[in-house]
PDB file of C-alpha atoms in Angstrom:
ATOM      1  CA  MET A  14     141.072 101.656  87.732  1.00  0.00           C
ATOM      2  CA  LYS A  15     141.797  97.918  87.564  1.00  0.00           C
ATOM      3  CA  ALA A  16     141.754  97.681  91.377  1.00  0.00           C
ATOM      4  CA  GLU A  17     138.138  98.891  91.448  1.00  0.00           C
ATOM      5  CA  ARG A  18     136.929  96.326  88.975  1.00  0.00           C
ATOM      6  CA  GLY A  19     134.116  94.198  90.424  1.00  0.00           C
ATOM      7  CA  GLN A  20     133.577  96.559  93.366  1.00  0.00           C
ATOM      8  CA  ALA A  21     129.859  96.937  92.620  1.00  0.00           C
ATOM      9  CA  SER A  22     129.413  93.162  92.571  1.00  0.00           C
ATOM     10  CA  VAL A  23     131.111  92.798  95.932  1.00  0.00           C
ATOM     11  CA  GLU A  24     128.954  95.568  97.442  1.00  0.00           C
ATOM     12  CA  LEU A  25     125.818  93.971  96.049  1.00  0.00           C
ATOM     13  CA  LEU A  26     126.735  90.594  97.512  1.00  0.00           C
ATOM     14  CA  GLY A  27     127.364  92.286 100.859  1.00  0.00           C
ATOM     15  CA  THR A  28     123.953  93.977 100.960  1.00  0.00           C
ATOM     16  CA  VAL A  29     121.837  91.003  99.829  1.00  0.00           C
ATOM     17  CA  PRO A  30     121.888  89.269 103.274  1.00  0.00           C
ATOM     18  CA  VAL A  31     120.965  92.536 105.005  1.00  0.00           C
ATOM     19  CA  VAL A  32     118.040  93.129 102.654  1.00  0.00           C
ATOM     20  CA  LEU A  33     116.837  89.543 103.139  1.00  0.00           C
ATOM     21  CA  LEU A  34     117.069  89.840 106.922  1.00  0.00           C
ATOM     22  CA  VAL A  35     115.123  93.109 106.950  1.00  0.00           C
ATOM     23  CA  GLY A  36     112.496  91.513 104.713  1.00  0.00           C
ATOM     24  CA  LEU A  37     112.143  88.519 107.042  1.00  0.00           C
ATOM     25  CA  VAL A  38     111.778  90.793 110.079  1.00  0.00           C
ATOM     26  CA  VAL A  39     109.076  92.832 108.330  1.00  0.00           C
ATOM     27  CA  LEU A  40     107.201  89.673 107.323  1.00  0.00           C
ATOM     28  CA  GLN A  41     107.427  88.353 110.901  1.00  0.00           C
ATOM     29  CA  LEU A  42     106.010  91.611 112.268  1.00  0.00           C
ATOM     30  CA  LEU A  43     103.138  91.435 109.776  1.00  0.00           C
ATOM     31  CA  ALA A  44     102.437  87.851 110.857  1.00  0.00           C
ATOM     32  CA  VAL A  45     102.329  88.949 114.513  1.00  0.00           C
ATOM     33  CA  GLY A  46      99.903  91.766 113.710  1.00  0.00           C
ATOM     34  CA  TYR A  47      97.660  89.482 111.706  1.00  0.00           C
ATOM     35  CA  SER A  48      97.719  86.893 114.484  1.00  0.00           C
ATOM     36  CA  ALA A  49      96.723  89.548 117.035  1.00  0.00           C
ATOM     37  CA  VAL A  50      93.746  90.544 114.896  1.00  0.00           C
ATOM     38  CA  LEU A  51      92.731  86.893 114.458  1.00  0.00           C
ATOM     39  CA  ALA A  52      93.010  86.215 118.199  1.00  0.00           C
ATOM     40  CA  GLY A  53      90.854  89.224 119.067  1.00  0.00           C
ATOM     41  CA  SER A  54      88.201  88.366 116.493  1.00  0.00           C
ATOM     42  CA  ALA A  55      88.128  84.713 117.553  1.00  0.00           C
ATOM     43  CA  ALA A  56      87.775  85.678 121.226  1.00  0.00           C
ATOM     44  CA  GLU A  57      84.861  87.927 120.315  1.00  0.00           C
ATOM     45  CA  ALA A  58      83.231  85.108 118.330  1.00  0.00           C
ATOM     46  CA  GLY A  59      83.670  82.807 121.331  1.00  0.00           C
ATOM     47  CA  ALA A  60      82.095  85.383 123.633  1.00  0.00           C
ATOM     48  CA  LEU A  61      79.154  85.770 121.265  1.00  0.00           C
ATOM     49  CA  ALA A  62      78.715  81.988 121.207  1.00  0.00           C
ATOM     50  CA  LEU A  63      78.878  81.955 125.008  1.00  0.00           C
ATOM     51  CA  ALA A  64      76.215  84.674 125.191  1.00  0.00           C
ATOM     52  CA  ALA A  65      73.983  82.610 122.903  1.00  0.00           C
ATOM     53  CA  GLY A  66      74.386  79.559 125.139  1.00  0.00           C
ATOM     54  CA  ALA A  67      76.580  77.668 122.664  1.00  0.00           C
ATOM     55  CA  ASP A  68      80.062  76.221 123.090  1.00  0.00           C
ATOM     56  CA  ALA A  69      82.549  79.099 123.232  1.00  0.00           C
ATOM     57  CA  GLU A  70      85.519  76.982 122.124  1.00  0.00           C
ATOM     58  CA  ALA A  71      83.635  75.780 119.059  1.00  0.00           C
ATOM     59  CA  GLY A  72      82.782  79.401 118.263  1.00  0.00           C
ATOM     60  CA  VAL A  73      86.444  80.336 118.477  1.00  0.00           C
ATOM     61  CA  ARG A  74      87.539  77.437 116.244  1.00  0.00           C
ATOM     62  CA  GLU A  75      84.918  78.287 113.629  1.00  0.00           C
ATOM     63  CA  ALA A  76      86.078  81.915 113.544  1.00  0.00           C
ATOM     64  CA  LEU A  77      89.694  80.973 112.832  1.00  0.00           C
ATOM     65  CA  PRO A  78      90.891  80.158 109.321  1.00  0.00           C
ATOM     66  CA  GLY A  79      92.900  76.980 108.639  1.00  0.00           C
ATOM     67  CA  TRP A  80      96.442  77.444 109.983  1.00  0.00           C
ATOM     68  CA  PRO A  81      95.712  79.147 113.337  1.00  0.00           C
ATOM     69  CA  ARG A  82      93.291  76.457 114.504  1.00  0.00           C
ATOM     70  CA  ALA A  83      96.191  74.158 115.332  1.00  0.00           C
ATOM     71  CA  HIS A  84      98.137  76.908 117.112  1.00  0.00           C
ATOM     72  CA  ALA A  85      95.317  78.415 119.192  1.00  0.00           C
ATOM     73  CA  ARG A  86      94.727  77.839 122.898  1.00  0.00           C
ATOM     74  CA  VAL A  87      91.260  78.710 124.131  1.00  0.00           C
ATOM     75  CA  SER A  88      90.290  79.219 127.740  1.00  0.00           C
ATOM     76  CA  VAL A  89      86.852  80.051 129.060  1.00  0.00           C
ATOM     77  CA  SER A  90      86.528  81.360 132.584  1.00  0.00           C
ATOM     78  CA  GLY A  91      83.055  82.394 133.616  1.00  0.00           C
ATOM     79  CA  ASP A  92      81.945  85.062 131.161  1.00  0.00           C
ATOM     80  CA  ARG A  93      85.438  85.628 129.733  1.00  0.00           C
ATOM     81  CA  VAL A  94      86.967  84.002 126.644  1.00  0.00           C
ATOM     82  CA  SER A  95      90.710  84.161 126.037  1.00  0.00           C
ATOM     83  CA  VAL A  96      92.515  83.055 122.881  1.00  0.00           C
ATOM     84  CA  ASP A  97      96.298  82.659 122.756  1.00  0.00           C
ATOM     85  CA  LEU A  98      97.744  82.306 119.287  1.00  0.00           C
ATOM     86  CA  ARG A  99     101.255  81.696 118.002  1.00  0.00           C
ATOM     87  CA  PRO A 100     102.090  83.484 114.771  1.00  0.00           C
ATOM     88  CA  PRO A 101     103.693  81.506 111.970  1.00  0.00           C
ATOM     89  CA  SER A 102     107.468  81.664 112.048  1.00  0.00           C
ATOM     90  CA  PRO A 103     110.344  79.699 110.565  1.00  0.00           C
ATOM     91  CA  LEU A 104     111.815  79.365 114.072  1.00  0.00           C
ATOM     92  CA  ALA A 105     109.719  77.733 116.812  1.00  0.00           C
ATOM     93  CA  ALA A 106     111.499  79.685 119.572  1.00  0.00           C
ATOM     94  CA  VAL A 107     110.575  82.960 117.893  1.00  0.00           C
ATOM     95  CA  SER A 108     106.976  81.849 117.510  1.00  0.00           C
ATOM     96  CA  ARG A 109     106.727  81.025 121.232  1.00  0.00           C
ATOM     97  CA  ARG A 110     108.114  84.404 122.267  1.00  0.00           C
ATOM     98  CA  LEU A 111     105.789  86.336 119.958  1.00  0.00           C
ATOM     99  CA  GLU A 112     102.577  84.660 121.130  1.00  0.00           C
ATOM    100  CA  VAL A 113      99.612  87.051 121.116  1.00  0.00           C
ATOM    101  CA  SER A 114      96.312  86.897 122.945  1.00  0.00           C
ATOM    102  CA  GLY A 115      92.817  88.183 122.539  1.00  0.00           C
ATOM    103  CA  ASP A 116      90.192  88.517 125.264  1.00  0.00           C
ATOM    104  CA  ALA A 117      86.478  89.127 125.197  1.00  0.00           C
ATOM    105  CA  ALA A 118      83.826  89.082 127.874  1.00  0.00           C
ATOM    106  CA  VAL A 119      80.071  88.748 127.980  1.00  0.00           C
ATOM    107  CA  ALA A 120      78.171  91.353 129.973  1.00  0.00           C
ATOM    108  CA  ARG A 121      75.109  89.788 131.549  1.00  0.00           C
TER     109      ARG A 121
END
């Protein structure tokens, strides 16, 4: 009985890092999904601006909330608008590998 004393504390300390890691992975996946939605919506806003004869890049920037504006790359090629966006991540290498993109085109 004395040998088992503190066993629950040791098991708890062993599982805490695993739970934290799983939580960080889930949060990173949510950030990637949200970034994909933002990129698609911003590309559509840029295409709508392009169709109206306005600046597509300005339309994209206006459609993005604060943090993604600095991480977005916009390219306009003819009637097509593409937005590449890096999701927020504590590790820059992870953010680069998880970059998402959104495309939209104007039918004329």
